[in-house]
Amino acid sequence: MNDEPMIEKVISYINSHIDEALSLDKIAKELNYSKFYMARTFAEKTGCTVYKYIQGQRLTQAARKLVETSKPIVEIAYEAQYNSQQAFTLAFGRLYQCTPQTYRKQGVFYPKQTQITNSIYRRGGSMAA
């Protein structure tokens, strides 16, 4: 079975709704897929869970905002769908190996997770997240 169209739809939906609250249930319902099938297939084909992809995309956007804007870190945390600056700082630190404040001071944006593309999931590659 060719799962590429499903993966493409999931990626497109996530990228189009990244600023919203996203859950596996919501994505599956909107795209008319079984959440179990969707989650399993996405992870098998991309090497990344749906949740980790969403988290990685949000943290990458946050990293860009830290460098390119002067918004308070807490505001960036809420925009990234974190309920507290502390939770955001922990997640950001796991991915970027530094605090958001330190990252901002460095002043150079570099994505730790890129968007999944056809070439990545066609060869069964994995995403950093």
PDB file of C-alpha atoms in Angstrom:
ATOM      1  CA  MET A   1       0.000   0.000   0.000  1.00  0.00           C
ATOM      2  CA  ASN A   2       1.299   3.451  -0.900  1.00  0.00           C
ATOM      3  CA  ASP A   3       1.149   5.567   2.249  1.00  0.00           C
ATOM      4  CA  GLU A   4       2.814   8.644   0.750  1.00  0.00           C
ATOM      5  CA  PRO A   5      -0.433  10.574   0.113  1.00  0.00           C
ATOM      6  CA  MET A   6      -1.472  10.030   3.753  1.00  0.00           C
ATOM      7  CA  ILE A   7       1.921  11.186   5.059  1.00  0.00           C
ATOM      8  CA  GLU A   8       1.768  14.248   2.792  1.00  0.00           C
ATOM      9  CA  LYS A   9      -1.728  15.116   4.051  1.00  0.00           C
ATOM     10  CA  VAL A  10      -0.678  14.761   7.693  1.00  0.00           C
ATOM     11  CA  ILE A  11       2.414  16.921   7.186  1.00  0.00           C
ATOM     12  CA  SER A  12       0.437  19.528   5.274  1.00  0.00           C
ATOM     13  CA  TYR A  13      -2.286  19.624   7.939  1.00  0.00           C
ATOM     14  CA  ILE A  14       0.239  19.974  10.754  1.00  0.00           C
ATOM     15  CA  ASN A  15       2.178  22.707   8.980  1.00  0.00           C
ATOM     16  CA  SER A  16      -1.032  24.615   8.177  1.00  0.00           C
ATOM     17  CA  HIS A  17      -2.337  24.370  11.752  1.00  0.00           C
ATOM     18  CA  ILE A  18       0.915  24.477  13.754  1.00  0.00           C
ATOM     19  CA  ASP A  19      -0.254  27.475  15.797  1.00  0.00           C
ATOM     20  CA  GLU A  20      -3.369  25.624  16.969  1.00  0.00           C
ATOM     21  CA  ALA A  21      -3.827  22.955  19.606  1.00  0.00           C
ATOM     22  CA  LEU A  22      -3.099  19.717  17.749  1.00  0.00           C
ATOM     23  CA  SER A  23      -3.777  16.220  18.936  1.00  0.00           C
ATOM     24  CA  LEU A  24      -3.592  12.872  17.216  1.00  0.00           C
ATOM     25  CA  ASP A  25      -7.379  12.595  17.559  1.00  0.00           C
ATOM     26  CA  LYS A  26      -7.981  15.983  15.949  1.00  0.00           C
ATOM     27  CA  ILE A  27      -5.626  15.352  13.020  1.00  0.00           C
ATOM     28  CA  ALA A  28      -7.036  11.876  12.363  1.00  0.00           C
ATOM     29  CA  LYS A  29     -10.609  13.139  12.543  1.00  0.00           C
ATOM     30  CA  GLU A  30      -9.938  16.082  10.201  1.00  0.00           C
ATOM     31  CA  LEU A  31      -8.229  13.830   7.657  1.00  0.00           C
ATOM     32  CA  ASN A  32     -10.577  10.845   8.093  1.00  0.00           C
ATOM     33  CA  TYR A  33      -7.914   8.347   9.144  1.00  0.00           C
ATOM     34  CA  SER A  34      -7.721   5.910  12.008  1.00  0.00           C
ATOM     35  CA  LYS A  35      -5.487   7.579  14.573  1.00  0.00           C
ATOM     36  CA  PHE A  36      -3.739   4.264  15.237  1.00  0.00           C
ATOM     37  CA  TYR A  37      -3.029   3.618  11.556  1.00  0.00           C
ATOM     38  CA  MET A  38      -1.980   7.221  10.995  1.00  0.00           C
ATOM     39  CA  ALA A  39       0.369   7.325  13.991  1.00  0.00           C
ATOM     40  CA  ARG A  40       1.966   3.955  13.254  1.00  0.00           C
ATOM     41  CA  THR A  41       2.443   4.637   9.538  1.00  0.00           C
ATOM     42  CA  PHE A  42       3.778   8.160  10.103  1.00  0.00           C
ATOM     43  CA  ALA A  43       6.363   6.882  12.574  1.00  0.00           C
ATOM     44  CA  GLU A  44       7.382   3.961  10.334  1.00  0.00           C
ATOM     45  CA  LYS A  45       7.764   6.080   7.207  1.00  0.00           C
ATOM     46  CA  THR A  46       9.381   9.170   8.736  1.00  0.00           C
ATOM     47  CA  GLY A  47      11.283   7.800  11.727  1.00  0.00           C
ATOM     48  CA  CYS A  48       9.503  10.407  13.872  1.00  0.00           C
ATOM     49  CA  THR A  49       6.241  10.301  15.806  1.00  0.00           C
ATOM     50  CA  VAL A  50       3.497  12.780  14.970  1.00  0.00           C
ATOM     51  CA  TYR A  51       3.911  14.350  18.408  1.00  0.00           C
ATOM     52  CA  LYS A  52       7.684  14.747  18.031  1.00  0.00           C
ATOM     53  CA  TYR A  53       7.247  16.270  14.581  1.00  0.00           C
ATOM     54  CA  ILE A  54       4.757  18.810  15.930  1.00  0.00           C
ATOM     55  CA  GLN A  55       6.980  19.587  18.917  1.00  0.00           C
ATOM     56  CA  GLY A  56      10.055  19.934  16.731  1.00  0.00           C
ATOM     57  CA  GLN A  57       8.299  22.278  14.314  1.00  0.00           C
ATOM     58  CA  ARG A  58       7.019  24.443  17.164  1.00  0.00           C
ATOM     59  CA  LEU A  59      10.424  24.628  18.820  1.00  0.00           C
ATOM     60  CA  THR A  60      12.061  25.458  15.501  1.00  0.00           C
ATOM     61  CA  GLN A  61       9.578  28.294  14.971  1.00  0.00           C
ATOM     62  CA  ALA A  62      10.254  29.454  18.533  1.00  0.00           C
ATOM     63  CA  ALA A  63      14.005  29.442  17.886  1.00  0.00           C
ATOM     64  CA  ARG A  64      13.466  31.657  14.852  1.00  0.00           C
ATOM     65  CA  LYS A  65      11.330  34.053  16.912  1.00  0.00           C
ATOM     66  CA  LEU A  66      13.972  34.195  19.650  1.00  0.00           C
ATOM     67  CA  VAL A  67      16.550  35.419  17.143  1.00  0.00           C
ATOM     68  CA  GLU A  68      14.367  37.525  14.841  1.00  0.00           C
ATOM     69  CA  THR A  69      12.052  39.239  17.335  1.00  0.00           C
ATOM     70  CA  SER A  70      12.257  40.875  20.719  1.00  0.00           C
ATOM     71  CA  LYS A  71       9.115  39.158  22.025  1.00  0.00           C
ATOM     72  CA  PRO A  72       9.358  38.028  25.633  1.00  0.00           C
ATOM     73  CA  ILE A  73      10.320  34.379  25.997  1.00  0.00           C
ATOM     74  CA  VAL A  74       7.115  33.629  27.881  1.00  0.00           C
ATOM     75  CA  GLU A  75       5.071  34.929  24.941  1.00  0.00           C
ATOM     76  CA  ILE A  76       7.034  32.755  22.518  1.00  0.00           C
ATOM     77  CA  ALA A  77       6.456  29.812  24.855  1.00  0.00           C
ATOM     78  CA  TYR A  78       2.682  30.328  24.793  1.00  0.00           C
ATOM     79  CA  GLU A  79       2.706  30.747  21.005  1.00  0.00           C
ATOM     80  CA  ALA A  80       4.506  27.398  20.814  1.00  0.00           C
ATOM     81  CA  GLN A  81       1.597  25.864  22.791  1.00  0.00           C
ATOM     82  CA  TYR A  82       3.485  25.489  26.084  1.00  0.00           C
ATOM     83  CA  ASN A  83       1.534  26.228  29.253  1.00  0.00           C
ATOM     84  CA  SER A  84       4.524  27.666  31.073  1.00  0.00           C
ATOM     85  CA  GLN A  85       7.903  29.172  30.356  1.00  0.00           C
ATOM     86  CA  GLN A  86       9.459  26.434  32.471  1.00  0.00           C
ATOM     87  CA  ALA A  87       7.995  23.639  30.315  1.00  0.00           C
ATOM     88  CA  PHE A  88       9.107  25.490  27.188  1.00  0.00           C
ATOM     89  CA  THR A  89      12.626  26.005  28.541  1.00  0.00           C
ATOM     90  CA  LEU A  90      12.957  22.292  29.349  1.00  0.00           C
ATOM     91  CA  ALA A  91      11.764  21.188  25.903  1.00  0.00           C
ATOM     92  CA  PHE A  92      13.847  23.835  24.142  1.00  0.00           C
ATOM     93  CA  GLY A  93      16.916  22.808  26.118  1.00  0.00           C
ATOM     94  CA  ARG A  94      16.495  19.148  25.193  1.00  0.00           C
ATOM     95  CA  LEU A  95      16.435  20.022  21.492  1.00  0.00           C
ATOM     96  CA  TYR A  96      18.866  22.952  21.306  1.00  0.00           C
ATOM     97  CA  GLN A  97      21.158  22.075  24.227  1.00  0.00           C
ATOM     98  CA  CYS A  98      20.873  25.571  25.711  1.00  0.00           C
ATOM     99  CA  THR A  99      18.265  27.813  27.293  1.00  0.00           C
ATOM    100  CA  PRO A 100      16.082  30.070  25.143  1.00  0.00           C
ATOM    101  CA  GLN A 101      17.836  33.090  26.676  1.00  0.00           C
ATOM    102  CA  THR A 102      21.279  31.777  25.735  1.00  0.00           C
ATOM    103  CA  TYR A 103      20.048  30.934  22.234  1.00  0.00           C
ATOM    104  CA  ARG A 104      18.689  34.458  21.829  1.00  0.00           C
ATOM    105  CA  LYS A 105      22.024  35.956  22.942  1.00  0.00           C
ATOM    106  CA  GLN A 106      23.888  33.874  20.353  1.00  0.00           C
ATOM    107  CA  GLY A 107      21.704  35.548  17.721  1.00  0.00           C
ATOM    108  CA  VAL A 108      21.995  32.868  15.044  1.00  0.00           C
ATOM    109  CA  PHE A 109      18.979  30.841  13.952  1.00  0.00           C
ATOM    110  CA  TYR A 110      19.574  27.248  12.952  1.00  0.00           C
ATOM    111  CA  PRO A 111      16.725  24.757  12.632  1.00  0.00           C
ATOM    112  CA  LYS A 112      17.150  21.581  14.607  1.00  0.00           C
ATOM    113  CA  GLN A 113      14.243  20.002  12.764  1.00  0.00           C
ATOM    114  CA  THR A 114      13.399  20.636   9.168  1.00  0.00           C
ATOM    115  CA  GLN A 115      10.063  19.879   7.634  1.00  0.00           C
ATOM    116  CA  ILE A 116       9.645  16.327   6.463  1.00  0.00           C
ATOM    117  CA  THR A 117       9.894  16.085   2.703  1.00  0.00           C
ATOM    118  CA  ASN A 118       9.112  13.346   0.215  1.00  0.00           C
ATOM    119  CA  SER A 119      12.794  12.429  -0.074  1.00  0.00           C
ATOM    120  CA  ILE A 120      13.073  11.819   3.669  1.00  0.00           C
ATOM    121  CA  TYR A 121      10.123   9.510   4.114  1.00  0.00           C
ATOM    122  CA  ARG A 122      10.538   7.710   0.780  1.00  0.00           C
ATOM    123  CA  ARG A 123      13.886   6.393   1.900  1.00  0.00           C
ATOM    124  CA  GLY A 124      12.702   5.770   5.478  1.00  0.00           C
ATOM    125  CA  GLY A 125      14.963   8.482   6.897  1.00  0.00           C
ATOM    126  CA  SER A 126      14.669   9.844  10.357  1.00  0.00           C
ATOM    127  CA  MET A 127      14.084  13.317  11.672  1.00  0.00           C
ATOM    128  CA  ALA A 128      15.948  14.977  14.490  1.00  0.00           C
ATOM    129  CA  ALA A 129      13.551  15.916  17.244  1.00  0.00           C
TER     130      ALA A 129
END
